[in-house]
mmCIF file of C-alpha atoms in Angstrom:
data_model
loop_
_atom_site.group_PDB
_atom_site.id
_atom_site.type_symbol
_atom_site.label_atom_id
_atom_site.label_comp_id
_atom_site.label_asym_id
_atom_site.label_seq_id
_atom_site.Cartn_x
_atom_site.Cartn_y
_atom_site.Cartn_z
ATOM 1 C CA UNK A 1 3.638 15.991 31.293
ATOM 2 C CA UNK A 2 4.983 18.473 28.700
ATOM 3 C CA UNK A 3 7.879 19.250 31.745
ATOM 4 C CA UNK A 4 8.808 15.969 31.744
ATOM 5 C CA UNK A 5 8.680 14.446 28.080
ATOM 6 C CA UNK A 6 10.799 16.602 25.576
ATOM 7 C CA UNK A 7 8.604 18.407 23.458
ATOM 8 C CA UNK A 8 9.960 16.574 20.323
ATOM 9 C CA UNK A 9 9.173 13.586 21.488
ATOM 10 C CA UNK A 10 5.734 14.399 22.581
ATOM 11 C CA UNK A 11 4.587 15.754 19.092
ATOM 12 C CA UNK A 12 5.265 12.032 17.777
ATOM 13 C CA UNK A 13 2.248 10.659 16.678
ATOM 14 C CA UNK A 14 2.762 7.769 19.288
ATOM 15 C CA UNK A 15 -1.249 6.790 18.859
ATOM 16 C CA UNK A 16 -0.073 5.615 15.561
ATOM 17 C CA UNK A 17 4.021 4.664 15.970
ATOM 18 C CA UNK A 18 2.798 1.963 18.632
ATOM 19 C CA UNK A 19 0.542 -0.387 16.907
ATOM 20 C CA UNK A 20 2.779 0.086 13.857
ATOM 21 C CA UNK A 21 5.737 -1.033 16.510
ATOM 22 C CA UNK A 22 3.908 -4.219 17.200
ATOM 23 C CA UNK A 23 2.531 -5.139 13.934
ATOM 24 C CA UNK A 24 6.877 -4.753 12.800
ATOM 25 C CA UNK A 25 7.810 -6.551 15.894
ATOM 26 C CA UNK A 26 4.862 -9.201 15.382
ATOM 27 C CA UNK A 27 5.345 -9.704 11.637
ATOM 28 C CA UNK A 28 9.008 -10.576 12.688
ATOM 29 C CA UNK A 29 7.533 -13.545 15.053
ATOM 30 C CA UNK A 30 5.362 -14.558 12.255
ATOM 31 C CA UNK A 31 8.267 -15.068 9.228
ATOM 32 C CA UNK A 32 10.655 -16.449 11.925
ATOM 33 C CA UNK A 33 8.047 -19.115 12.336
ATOM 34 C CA UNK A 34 7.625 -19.322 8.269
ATOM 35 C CA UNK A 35 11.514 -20.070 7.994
ATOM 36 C CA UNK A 36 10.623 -23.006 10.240
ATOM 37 C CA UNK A 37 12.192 -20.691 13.614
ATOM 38 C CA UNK A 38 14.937 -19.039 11.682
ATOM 39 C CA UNK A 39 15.613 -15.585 12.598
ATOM 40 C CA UNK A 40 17.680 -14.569 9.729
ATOM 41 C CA UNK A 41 15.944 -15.944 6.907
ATOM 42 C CA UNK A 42 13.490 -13.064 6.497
ATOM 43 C CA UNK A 43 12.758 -11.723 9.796
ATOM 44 C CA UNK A 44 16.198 -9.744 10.527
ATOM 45 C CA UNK A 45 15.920 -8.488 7.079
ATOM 46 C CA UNK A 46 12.489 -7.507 7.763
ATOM 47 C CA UNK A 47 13.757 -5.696 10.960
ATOM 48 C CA UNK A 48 16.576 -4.243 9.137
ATOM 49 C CA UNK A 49 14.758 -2.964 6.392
ATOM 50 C CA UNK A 50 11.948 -1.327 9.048
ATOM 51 C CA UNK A 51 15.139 0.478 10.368
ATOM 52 C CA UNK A 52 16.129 1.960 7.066
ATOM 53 C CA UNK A 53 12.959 3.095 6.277
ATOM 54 C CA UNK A 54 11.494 4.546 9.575
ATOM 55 C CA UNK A 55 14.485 6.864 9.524
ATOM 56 C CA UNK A 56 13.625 7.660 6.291
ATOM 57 C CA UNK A 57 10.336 8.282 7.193
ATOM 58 C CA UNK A 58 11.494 10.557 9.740
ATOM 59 C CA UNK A 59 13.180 12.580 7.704
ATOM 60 C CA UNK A 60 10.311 12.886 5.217
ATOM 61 C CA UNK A 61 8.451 14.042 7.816
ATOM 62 C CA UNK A 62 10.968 17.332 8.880
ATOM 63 C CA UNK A 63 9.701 18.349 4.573
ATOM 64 C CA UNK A 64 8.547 21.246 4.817
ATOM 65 C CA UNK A 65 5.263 22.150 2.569
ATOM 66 C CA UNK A 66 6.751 24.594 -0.244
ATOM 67 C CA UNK A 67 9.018 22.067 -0.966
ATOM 68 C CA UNK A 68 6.807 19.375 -0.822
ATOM 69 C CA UNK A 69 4.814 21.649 -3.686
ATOM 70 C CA UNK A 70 8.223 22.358 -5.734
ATOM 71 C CA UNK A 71 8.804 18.579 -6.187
ATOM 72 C CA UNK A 72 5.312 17.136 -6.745
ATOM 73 C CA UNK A 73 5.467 17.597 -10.337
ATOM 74 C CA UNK A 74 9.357 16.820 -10.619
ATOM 75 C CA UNK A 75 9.027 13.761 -8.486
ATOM 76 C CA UNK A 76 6.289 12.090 -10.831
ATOM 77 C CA UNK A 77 7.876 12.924 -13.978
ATOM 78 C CA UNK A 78 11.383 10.988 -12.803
ATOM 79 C CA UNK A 79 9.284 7.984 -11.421
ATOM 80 C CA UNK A 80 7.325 8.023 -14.772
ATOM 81 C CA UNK A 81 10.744 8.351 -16.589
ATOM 82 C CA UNK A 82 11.940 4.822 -14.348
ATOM 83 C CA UNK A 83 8.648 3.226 -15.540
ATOM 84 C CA UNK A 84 9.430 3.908 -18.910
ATOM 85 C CA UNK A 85 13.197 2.570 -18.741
ATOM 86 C CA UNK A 86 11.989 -0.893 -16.794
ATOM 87 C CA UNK A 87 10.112 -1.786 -20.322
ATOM 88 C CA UNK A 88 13.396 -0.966 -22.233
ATOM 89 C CA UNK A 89 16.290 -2.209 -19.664
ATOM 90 C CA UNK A 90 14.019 -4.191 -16.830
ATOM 91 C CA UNK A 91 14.679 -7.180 -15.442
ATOM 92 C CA UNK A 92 12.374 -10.288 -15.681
ATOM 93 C CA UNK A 93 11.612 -11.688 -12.152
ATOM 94 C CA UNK A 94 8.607 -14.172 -12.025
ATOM 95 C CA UNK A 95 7.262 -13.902 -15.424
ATOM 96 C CA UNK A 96 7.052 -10.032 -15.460
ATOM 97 C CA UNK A 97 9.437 -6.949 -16.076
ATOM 98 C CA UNK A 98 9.388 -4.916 -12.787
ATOM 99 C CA UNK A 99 12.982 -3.797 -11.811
ATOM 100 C CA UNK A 100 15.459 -1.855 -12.736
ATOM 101 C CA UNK A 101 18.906 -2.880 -11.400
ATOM 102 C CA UNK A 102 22.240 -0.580 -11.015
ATOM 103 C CA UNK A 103 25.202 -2.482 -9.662
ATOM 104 C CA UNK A 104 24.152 -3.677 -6.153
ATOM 105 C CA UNK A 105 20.866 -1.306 -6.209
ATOM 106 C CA UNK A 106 17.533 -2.832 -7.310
ATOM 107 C CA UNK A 107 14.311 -0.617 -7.222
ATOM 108 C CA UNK A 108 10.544 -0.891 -8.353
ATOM 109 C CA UNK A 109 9.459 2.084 -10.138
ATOM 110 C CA UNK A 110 5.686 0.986 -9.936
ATOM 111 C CA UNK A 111 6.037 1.166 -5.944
ATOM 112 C CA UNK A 112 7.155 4.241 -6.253
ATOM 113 C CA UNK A 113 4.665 5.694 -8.330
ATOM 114 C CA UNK A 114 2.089 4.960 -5.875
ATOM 115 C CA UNK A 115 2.818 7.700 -3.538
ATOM 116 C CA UNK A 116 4.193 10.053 -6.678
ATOM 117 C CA UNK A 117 0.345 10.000 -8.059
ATOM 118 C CA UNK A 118 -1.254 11.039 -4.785
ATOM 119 C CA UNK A 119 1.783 13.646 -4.382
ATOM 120 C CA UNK A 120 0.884 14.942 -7.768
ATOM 121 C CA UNK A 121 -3.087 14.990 -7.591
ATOM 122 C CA UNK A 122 -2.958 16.787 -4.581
ATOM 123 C CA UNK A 123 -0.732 19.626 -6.088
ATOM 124 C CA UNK A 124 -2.668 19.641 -9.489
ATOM 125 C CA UNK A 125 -6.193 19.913 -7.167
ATOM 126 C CA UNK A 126 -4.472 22.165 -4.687
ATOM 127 C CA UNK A 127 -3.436 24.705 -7.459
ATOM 128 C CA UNK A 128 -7.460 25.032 -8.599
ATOM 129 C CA UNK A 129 -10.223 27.224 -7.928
ATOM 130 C CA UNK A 130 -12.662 25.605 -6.099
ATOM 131 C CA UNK A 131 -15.585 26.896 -8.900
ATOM 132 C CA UNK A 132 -13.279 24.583 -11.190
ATOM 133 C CA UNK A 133 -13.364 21.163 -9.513
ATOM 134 C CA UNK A 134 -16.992 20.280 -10.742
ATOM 135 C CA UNK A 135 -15.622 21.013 -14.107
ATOM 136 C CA UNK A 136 -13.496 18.662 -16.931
ATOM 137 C CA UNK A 137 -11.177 20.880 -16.231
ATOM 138 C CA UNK A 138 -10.418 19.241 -13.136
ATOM 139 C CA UNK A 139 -10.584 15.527 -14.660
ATOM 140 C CA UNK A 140 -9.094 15.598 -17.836
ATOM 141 C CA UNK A 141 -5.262 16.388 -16.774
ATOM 142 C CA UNK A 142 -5.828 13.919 -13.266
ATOM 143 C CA UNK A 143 -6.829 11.569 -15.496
ATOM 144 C CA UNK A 144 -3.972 11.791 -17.716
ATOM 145 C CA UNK A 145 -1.828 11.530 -14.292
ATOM 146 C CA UNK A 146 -3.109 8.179 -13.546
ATOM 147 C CA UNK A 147 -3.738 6.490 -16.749
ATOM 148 C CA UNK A 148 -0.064 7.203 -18.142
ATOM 149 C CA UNK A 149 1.625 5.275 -15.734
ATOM 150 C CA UNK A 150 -1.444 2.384 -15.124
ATOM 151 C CA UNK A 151 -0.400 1.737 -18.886
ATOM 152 C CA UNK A 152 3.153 1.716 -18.020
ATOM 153 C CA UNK A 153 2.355 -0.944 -15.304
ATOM 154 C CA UNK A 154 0.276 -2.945 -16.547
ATOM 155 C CA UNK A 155 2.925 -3.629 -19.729
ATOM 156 C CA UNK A 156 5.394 -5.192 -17.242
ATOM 157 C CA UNK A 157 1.979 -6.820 -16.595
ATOM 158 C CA UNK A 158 1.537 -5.852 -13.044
ATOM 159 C CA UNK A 159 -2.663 -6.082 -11.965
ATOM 160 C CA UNK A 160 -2.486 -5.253 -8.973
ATOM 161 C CA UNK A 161 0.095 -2.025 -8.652
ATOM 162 C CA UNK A 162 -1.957 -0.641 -11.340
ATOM 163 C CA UNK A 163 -5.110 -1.620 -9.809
ATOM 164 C CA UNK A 164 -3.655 0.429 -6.297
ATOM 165 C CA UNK A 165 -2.089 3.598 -8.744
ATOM 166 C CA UNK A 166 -6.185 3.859 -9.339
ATOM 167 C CA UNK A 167 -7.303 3.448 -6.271
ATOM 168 C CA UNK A 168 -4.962 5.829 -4.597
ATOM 169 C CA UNK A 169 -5.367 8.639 -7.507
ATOM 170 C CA UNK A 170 -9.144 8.003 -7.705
ATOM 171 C CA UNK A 171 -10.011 8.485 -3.671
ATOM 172 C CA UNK A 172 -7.678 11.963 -4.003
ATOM 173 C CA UNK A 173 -10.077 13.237 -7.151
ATOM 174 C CA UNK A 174 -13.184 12.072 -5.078
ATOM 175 C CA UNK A 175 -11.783 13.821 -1.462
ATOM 176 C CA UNK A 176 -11.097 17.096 -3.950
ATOM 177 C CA UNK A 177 -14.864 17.155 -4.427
ATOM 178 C CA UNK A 178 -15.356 15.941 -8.110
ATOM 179 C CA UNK A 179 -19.119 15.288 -8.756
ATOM 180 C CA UNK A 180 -20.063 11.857 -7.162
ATOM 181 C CA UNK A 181 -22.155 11.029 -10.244
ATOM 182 C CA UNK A 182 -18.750 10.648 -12.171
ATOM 183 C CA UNK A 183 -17.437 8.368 -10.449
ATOM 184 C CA UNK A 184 -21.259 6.165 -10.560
ATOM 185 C CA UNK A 185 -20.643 6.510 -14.542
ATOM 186 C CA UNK A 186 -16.764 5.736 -14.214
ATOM 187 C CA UNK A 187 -17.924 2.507 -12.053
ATOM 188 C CA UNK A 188 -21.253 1.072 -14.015
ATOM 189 C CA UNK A 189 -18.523 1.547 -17.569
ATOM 190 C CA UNK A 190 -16.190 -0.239 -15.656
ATOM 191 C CA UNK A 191 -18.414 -3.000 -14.929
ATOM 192 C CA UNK A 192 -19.494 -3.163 -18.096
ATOM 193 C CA UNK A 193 -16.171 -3.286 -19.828
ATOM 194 C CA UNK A 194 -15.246 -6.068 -17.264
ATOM 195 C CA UNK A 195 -16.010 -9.146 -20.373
ATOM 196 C CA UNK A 196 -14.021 -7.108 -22.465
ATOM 197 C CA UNK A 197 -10.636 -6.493 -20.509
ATOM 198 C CA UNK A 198 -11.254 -10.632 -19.268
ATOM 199 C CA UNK A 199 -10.614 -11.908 -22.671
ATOM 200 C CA UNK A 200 -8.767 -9.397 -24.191
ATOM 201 C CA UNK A 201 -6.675 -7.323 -21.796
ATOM 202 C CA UNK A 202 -5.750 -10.046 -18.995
ATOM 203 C CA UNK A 203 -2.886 -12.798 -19.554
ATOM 204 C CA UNK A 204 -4.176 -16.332 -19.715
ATOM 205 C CA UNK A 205 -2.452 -16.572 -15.930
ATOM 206 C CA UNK A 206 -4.560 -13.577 -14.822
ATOM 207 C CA UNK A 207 -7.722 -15.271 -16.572
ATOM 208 C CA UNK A 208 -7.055 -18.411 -14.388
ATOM 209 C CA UNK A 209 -6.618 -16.210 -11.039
ATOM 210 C CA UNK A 210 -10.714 -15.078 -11.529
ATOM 211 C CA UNK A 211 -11.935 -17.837 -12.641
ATOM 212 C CA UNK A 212 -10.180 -19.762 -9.537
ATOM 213 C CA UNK A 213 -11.434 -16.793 -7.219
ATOM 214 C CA UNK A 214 -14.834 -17.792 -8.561
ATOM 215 C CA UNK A 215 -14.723 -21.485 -7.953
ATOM 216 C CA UNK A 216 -11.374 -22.725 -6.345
ATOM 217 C CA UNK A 217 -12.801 -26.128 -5.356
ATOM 218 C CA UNK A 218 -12.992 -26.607 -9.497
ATOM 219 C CA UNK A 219 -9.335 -27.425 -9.266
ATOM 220 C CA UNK A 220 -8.196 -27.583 -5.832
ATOM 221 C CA UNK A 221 -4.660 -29.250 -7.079
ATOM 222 C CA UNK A 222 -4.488 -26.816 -9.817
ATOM 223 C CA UNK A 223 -5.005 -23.186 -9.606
ATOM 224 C CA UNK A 224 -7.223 -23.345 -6.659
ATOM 225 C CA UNK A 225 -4.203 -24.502 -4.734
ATOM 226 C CA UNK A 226 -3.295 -21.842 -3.138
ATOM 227 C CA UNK A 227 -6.655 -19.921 -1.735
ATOM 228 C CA UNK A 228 -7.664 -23.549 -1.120
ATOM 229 C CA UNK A 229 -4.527 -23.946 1.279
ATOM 230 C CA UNK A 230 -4.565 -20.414 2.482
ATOM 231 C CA UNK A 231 -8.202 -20.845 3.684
ATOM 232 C CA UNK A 232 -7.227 -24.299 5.661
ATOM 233 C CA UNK A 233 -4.671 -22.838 7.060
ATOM 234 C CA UNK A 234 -7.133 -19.983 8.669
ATOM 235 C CA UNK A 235 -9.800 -22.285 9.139
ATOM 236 C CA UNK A 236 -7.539 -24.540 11.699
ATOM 237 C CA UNK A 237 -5.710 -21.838 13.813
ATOM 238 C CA UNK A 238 -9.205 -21.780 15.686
ATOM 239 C CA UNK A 239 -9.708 -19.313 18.247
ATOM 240 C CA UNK A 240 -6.477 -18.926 19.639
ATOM 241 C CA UNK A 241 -3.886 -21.178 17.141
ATOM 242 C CA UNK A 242 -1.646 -24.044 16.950
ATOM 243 C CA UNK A 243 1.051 -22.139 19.113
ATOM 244 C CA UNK A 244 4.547 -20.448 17.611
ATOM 245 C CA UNK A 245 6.020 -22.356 15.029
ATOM 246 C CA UNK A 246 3.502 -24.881 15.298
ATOM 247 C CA UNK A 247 2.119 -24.016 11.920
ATOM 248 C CA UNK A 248 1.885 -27.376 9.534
ATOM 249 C CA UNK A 249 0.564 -25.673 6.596
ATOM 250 C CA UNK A 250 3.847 -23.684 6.083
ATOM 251 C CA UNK A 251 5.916 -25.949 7.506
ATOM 252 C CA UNK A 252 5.188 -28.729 5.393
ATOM 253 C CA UNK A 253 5.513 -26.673 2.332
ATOM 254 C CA UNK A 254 1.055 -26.836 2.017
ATOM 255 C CA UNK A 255 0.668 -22.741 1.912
ATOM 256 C CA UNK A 256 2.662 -20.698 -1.122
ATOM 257 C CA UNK A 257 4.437 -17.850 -0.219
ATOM 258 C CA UNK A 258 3.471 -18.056 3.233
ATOM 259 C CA UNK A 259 6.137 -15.548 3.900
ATOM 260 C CA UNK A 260 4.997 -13.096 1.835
ATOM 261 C CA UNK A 261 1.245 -12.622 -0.058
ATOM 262 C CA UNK A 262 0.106 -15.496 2.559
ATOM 263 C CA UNK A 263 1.870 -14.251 6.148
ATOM 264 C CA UNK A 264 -1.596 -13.913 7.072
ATOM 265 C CA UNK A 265 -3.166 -17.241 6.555
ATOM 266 C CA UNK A 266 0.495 -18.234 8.728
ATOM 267 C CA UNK A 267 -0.413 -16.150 11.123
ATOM 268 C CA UNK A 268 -3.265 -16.918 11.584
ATOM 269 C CA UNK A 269 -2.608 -21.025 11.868
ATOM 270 C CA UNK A 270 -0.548 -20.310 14.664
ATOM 271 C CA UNK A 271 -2.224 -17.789 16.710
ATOM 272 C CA UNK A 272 -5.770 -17.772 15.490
ATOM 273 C CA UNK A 273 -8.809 -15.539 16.083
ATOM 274 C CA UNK A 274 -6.827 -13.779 18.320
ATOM 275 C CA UNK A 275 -4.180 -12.723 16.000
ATOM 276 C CA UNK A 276 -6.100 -12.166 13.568
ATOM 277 C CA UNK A 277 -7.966 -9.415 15.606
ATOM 278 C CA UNK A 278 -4.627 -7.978 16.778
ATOM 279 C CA UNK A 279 -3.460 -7.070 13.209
ATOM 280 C CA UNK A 280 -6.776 -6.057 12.004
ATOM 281 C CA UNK A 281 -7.212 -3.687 14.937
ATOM 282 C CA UNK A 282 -3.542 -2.360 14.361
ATOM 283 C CA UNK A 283 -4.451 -1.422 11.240
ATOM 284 C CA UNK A 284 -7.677 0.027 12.232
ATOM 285 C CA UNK A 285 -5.985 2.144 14.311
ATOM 286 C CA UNK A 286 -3.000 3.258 12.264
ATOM 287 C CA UNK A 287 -5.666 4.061 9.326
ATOM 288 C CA UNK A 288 -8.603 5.860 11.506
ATOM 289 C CA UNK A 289 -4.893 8.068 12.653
ATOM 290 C CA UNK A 290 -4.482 8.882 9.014
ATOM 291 C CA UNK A 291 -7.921 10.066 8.320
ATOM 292 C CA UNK A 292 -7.668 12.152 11.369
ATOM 293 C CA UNK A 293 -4.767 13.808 10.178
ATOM 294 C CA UNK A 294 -6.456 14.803 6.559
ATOM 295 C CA UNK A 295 -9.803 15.951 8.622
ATOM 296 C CA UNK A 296 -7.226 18.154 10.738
ATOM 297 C CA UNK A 297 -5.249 19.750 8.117
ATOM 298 C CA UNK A 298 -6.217 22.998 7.584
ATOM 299 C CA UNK A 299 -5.663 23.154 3.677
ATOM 300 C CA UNK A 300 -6.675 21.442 0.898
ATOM 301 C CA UNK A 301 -3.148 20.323 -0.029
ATOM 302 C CA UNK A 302 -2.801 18.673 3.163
ATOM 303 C CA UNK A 303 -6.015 17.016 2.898
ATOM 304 C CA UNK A 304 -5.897 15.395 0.219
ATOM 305 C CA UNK A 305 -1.993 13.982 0.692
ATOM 306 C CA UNK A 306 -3.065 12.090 3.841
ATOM 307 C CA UNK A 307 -6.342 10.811 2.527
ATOM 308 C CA UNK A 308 -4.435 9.522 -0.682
ATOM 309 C CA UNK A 309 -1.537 8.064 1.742
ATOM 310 C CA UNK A 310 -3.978 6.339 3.803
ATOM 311 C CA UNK A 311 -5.921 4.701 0.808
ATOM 312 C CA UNK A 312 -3.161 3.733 -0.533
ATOM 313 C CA UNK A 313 -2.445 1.601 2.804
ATOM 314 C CA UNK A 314 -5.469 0.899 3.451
ATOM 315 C CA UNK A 315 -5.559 -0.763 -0.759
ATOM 316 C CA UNK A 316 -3.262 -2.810 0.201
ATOM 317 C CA UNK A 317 -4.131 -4.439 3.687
ATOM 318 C CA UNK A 318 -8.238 -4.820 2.245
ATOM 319 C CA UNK A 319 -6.995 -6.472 -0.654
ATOM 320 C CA UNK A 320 -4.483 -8.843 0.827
ATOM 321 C CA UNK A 321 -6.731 -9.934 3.857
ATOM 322 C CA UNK A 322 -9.503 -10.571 1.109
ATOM 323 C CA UNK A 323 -7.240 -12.461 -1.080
ATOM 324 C CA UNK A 324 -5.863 -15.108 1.337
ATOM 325 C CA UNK A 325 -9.772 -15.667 2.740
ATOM 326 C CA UNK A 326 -11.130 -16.244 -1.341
ATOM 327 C CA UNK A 327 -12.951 -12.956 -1.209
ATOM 328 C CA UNK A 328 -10.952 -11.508 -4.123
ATOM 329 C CA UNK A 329 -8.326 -12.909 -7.041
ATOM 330 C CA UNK A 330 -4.808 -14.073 -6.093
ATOM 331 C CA UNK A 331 -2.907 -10.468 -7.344
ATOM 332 C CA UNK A 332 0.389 -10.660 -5.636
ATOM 333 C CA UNK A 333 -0.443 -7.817 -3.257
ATOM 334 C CA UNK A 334 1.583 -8.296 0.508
ATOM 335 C CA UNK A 335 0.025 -7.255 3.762
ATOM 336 C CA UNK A 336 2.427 -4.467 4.523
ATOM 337 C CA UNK A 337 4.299 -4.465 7.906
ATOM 338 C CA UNK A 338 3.914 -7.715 7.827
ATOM 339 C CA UNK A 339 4.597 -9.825 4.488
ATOM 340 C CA UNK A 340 8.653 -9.906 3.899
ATOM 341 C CA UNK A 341 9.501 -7.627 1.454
ATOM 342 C CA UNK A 342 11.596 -3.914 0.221
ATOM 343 C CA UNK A 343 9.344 -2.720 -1.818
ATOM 344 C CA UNK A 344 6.800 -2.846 0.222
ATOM 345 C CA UNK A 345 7.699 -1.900 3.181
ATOM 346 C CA UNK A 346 9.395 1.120 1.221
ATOM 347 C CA UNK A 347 6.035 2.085 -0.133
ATOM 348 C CA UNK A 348 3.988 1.889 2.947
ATOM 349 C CA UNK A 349 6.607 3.819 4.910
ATOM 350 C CA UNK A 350 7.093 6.595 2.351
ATOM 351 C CA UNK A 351 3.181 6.865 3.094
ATOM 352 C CA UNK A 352 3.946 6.905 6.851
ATOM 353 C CA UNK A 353 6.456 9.579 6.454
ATOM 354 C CA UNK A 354 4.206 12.291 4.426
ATOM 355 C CA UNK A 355 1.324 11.027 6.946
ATOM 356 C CA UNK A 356 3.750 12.139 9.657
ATOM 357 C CA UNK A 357 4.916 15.190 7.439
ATOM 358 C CA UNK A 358 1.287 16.196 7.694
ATOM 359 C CA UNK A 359 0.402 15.370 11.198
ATOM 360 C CA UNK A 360 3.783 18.368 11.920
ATOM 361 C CA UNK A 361 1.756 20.799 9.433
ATOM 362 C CA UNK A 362 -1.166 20.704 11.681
ATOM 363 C CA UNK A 363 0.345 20.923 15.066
ATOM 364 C CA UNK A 364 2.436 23.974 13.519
ATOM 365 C CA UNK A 365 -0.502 25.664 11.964
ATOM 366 C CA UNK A 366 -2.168 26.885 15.024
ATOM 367 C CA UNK A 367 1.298 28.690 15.995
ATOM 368 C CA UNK A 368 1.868 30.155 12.736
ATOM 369 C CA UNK A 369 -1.721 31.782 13.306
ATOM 370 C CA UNK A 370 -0.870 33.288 16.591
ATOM 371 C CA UNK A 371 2.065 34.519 15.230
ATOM 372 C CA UNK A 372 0.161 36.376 12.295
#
């Protein structure tokens, strides 16, 4: 095989590129359908913006690992930086302060900060002795990396970016091997704390989003309206769906956003069960790939960037799926590959690309040990 294939083809990670190929090339199917069969609506852009960001996955991937080191730091103090200039020159967009425009250029700091923690953590836990990590040593400065721009976010107010900044940095400081007990504490103080940051660290809208998770059917018209909607739409694709651009839901205007934080309930009106199990099992796939790759890498640098990268995919598609069925608050968070959108597909490729970057370390690090 190796005589026929180019060998730089062959070391693609094609166990992962393919169902990532058909979850792109299926989410483009899907928003054609939510622009009622148009094309160019959102999926070309969709396609287009794949494009972009593949090849700039690729090219993340050719990184090599001192440099990856050298900017770690660098990188999260100019994302940081971007956070800090979207609450003094942002611009407003549904009721919150997220962007930063230059001329024709708008970009999210917050999505980019995702990847910059886990980029950061794993240089910070990389650099320490391992008789360190069970000390406060090792949780007092990757605390400081996560909490300063959570803050930052959740001022624009964005829940659920800052929610997935915590969840990314948090699974990198429990794959370093900090003491499990801290993170029982962390979690039992965080349930307890949950009255506290309901009635006085939540908007009024974000009050209404949990109270609707809890009992949609209270106001089904209201705030309910949307997981209400989102779960008939589910509920009548049936086993195998109403057929391509069949959907009535989004066609009749029933389902909000079904284009973006609802492409799944869309999806899953038109081709049902089946569908459903395709892009679940896509994801399983492309995720279980990403874990590989940290068990494989040989350091603990490596580790720990491709089990933050996958968590930090794997936060979004588990939070999304669970938000359109009623199993968690409404937070604005798009299934990614799928859902129309640049910010997140820029996010979830960047992740791609250092997955990738790390998949090249540890097909490279068995030659570099012959060579020694």
């Amino acid at each position: 095989m190796s005589s026929i294939v180019p060998a730089p083809v062959a070391r693609q990670p094609w166990q992962m590129l393919f169902p990532l190929f058909g979850l792109i090339a299926f989410g483009a199917l899907v928003l054609t359908s939510a622009a009622a069969g148009d094309f160019s609506r959102y999926a070309e852009s969709h396609l287009v913006r794949f494009g972009i960001f593949f090849v700039a996955a690729i090219v993340i991937s050719r990184f090599s690992k001192d440099l990856v080191k050298f900017f770690a730091y660098p990188g999260y103090v100019v994302v940081l930086l971007l956070l800090m200039a979207v609450e003094i020159m942002g611009t407003l967009g549904g009721g919150s302060q997220r962007w930063l425009e230059v001329g024709p250029i708008r970009i999210q700091p917050s999505e980019l900060m995702k990847p910059a923690v886990v980029v950061a953590l794993a240089r910070f836990y990389e650099s320490l002795p391992v008789g360190v990590i069970p000390t406060w040593r090792a949780l007092i400065p990757a605390g400081a990396i996560i909490a300063l721009p959570m803050a930052f976010v959740l001022l624009q107010p964005d829940l659920g970016t800052s929610l997935a900044i915590a969840f990314g940095g948090g699974l990198v400081m429990l794959f370093a091997g900090l003491p499990l007990r801290w993170f029982i504490m962390a979690g039992a103080a965080g349930l307890a704390a949950i009255p506290l940051a309901f009635f006085f660290a939540l908007k009024p809208y974000q009050q209404d989003r949990v109270t609707t998770f809890l009992d949609p059917e209270s106001d089904p018209l209201g705030e309910g309206y949307q997981i209400t909607q989102s779960k008939i739409a589910i509920g009548s694709g049936g086993l195998f769906g109403k057929g391509f651009n069949e959907g009535s839901q989004s066609h009749l205007n029933y389902l909000p956003e079904p284009h973006t934080d609802f492409v799944f309930a869309t999806m899953a009106e038109e081709w049902g069960f089946a569908g459903g199990l395709f892009v679940i099992g896509a994801f399983a796939i492309i995720l279980g790939w990403g874990f590989k790759v940290a068990r494989n890498s040989a350091d603990r640098f490596g580790k720990l960037l491709a089990a933050g990268m996958t968590a930090t995919i794997f936060f979004y598609v588990a939070i999304n799926l669970m938000m359109v069925m009623g199993l968690a608050p409404v937070v604005g968070i798009p299934l990614p590959f799928v859902s129309h959108g640049g910010s997140s597909m820029m996010t979830n490729m960047i992740c791609i690309g250092i997955l990738m970057m790390v998949h090249r370390w540890n097909l490279d690090a068995p030659k570099r040990g012959l060579m020694a």
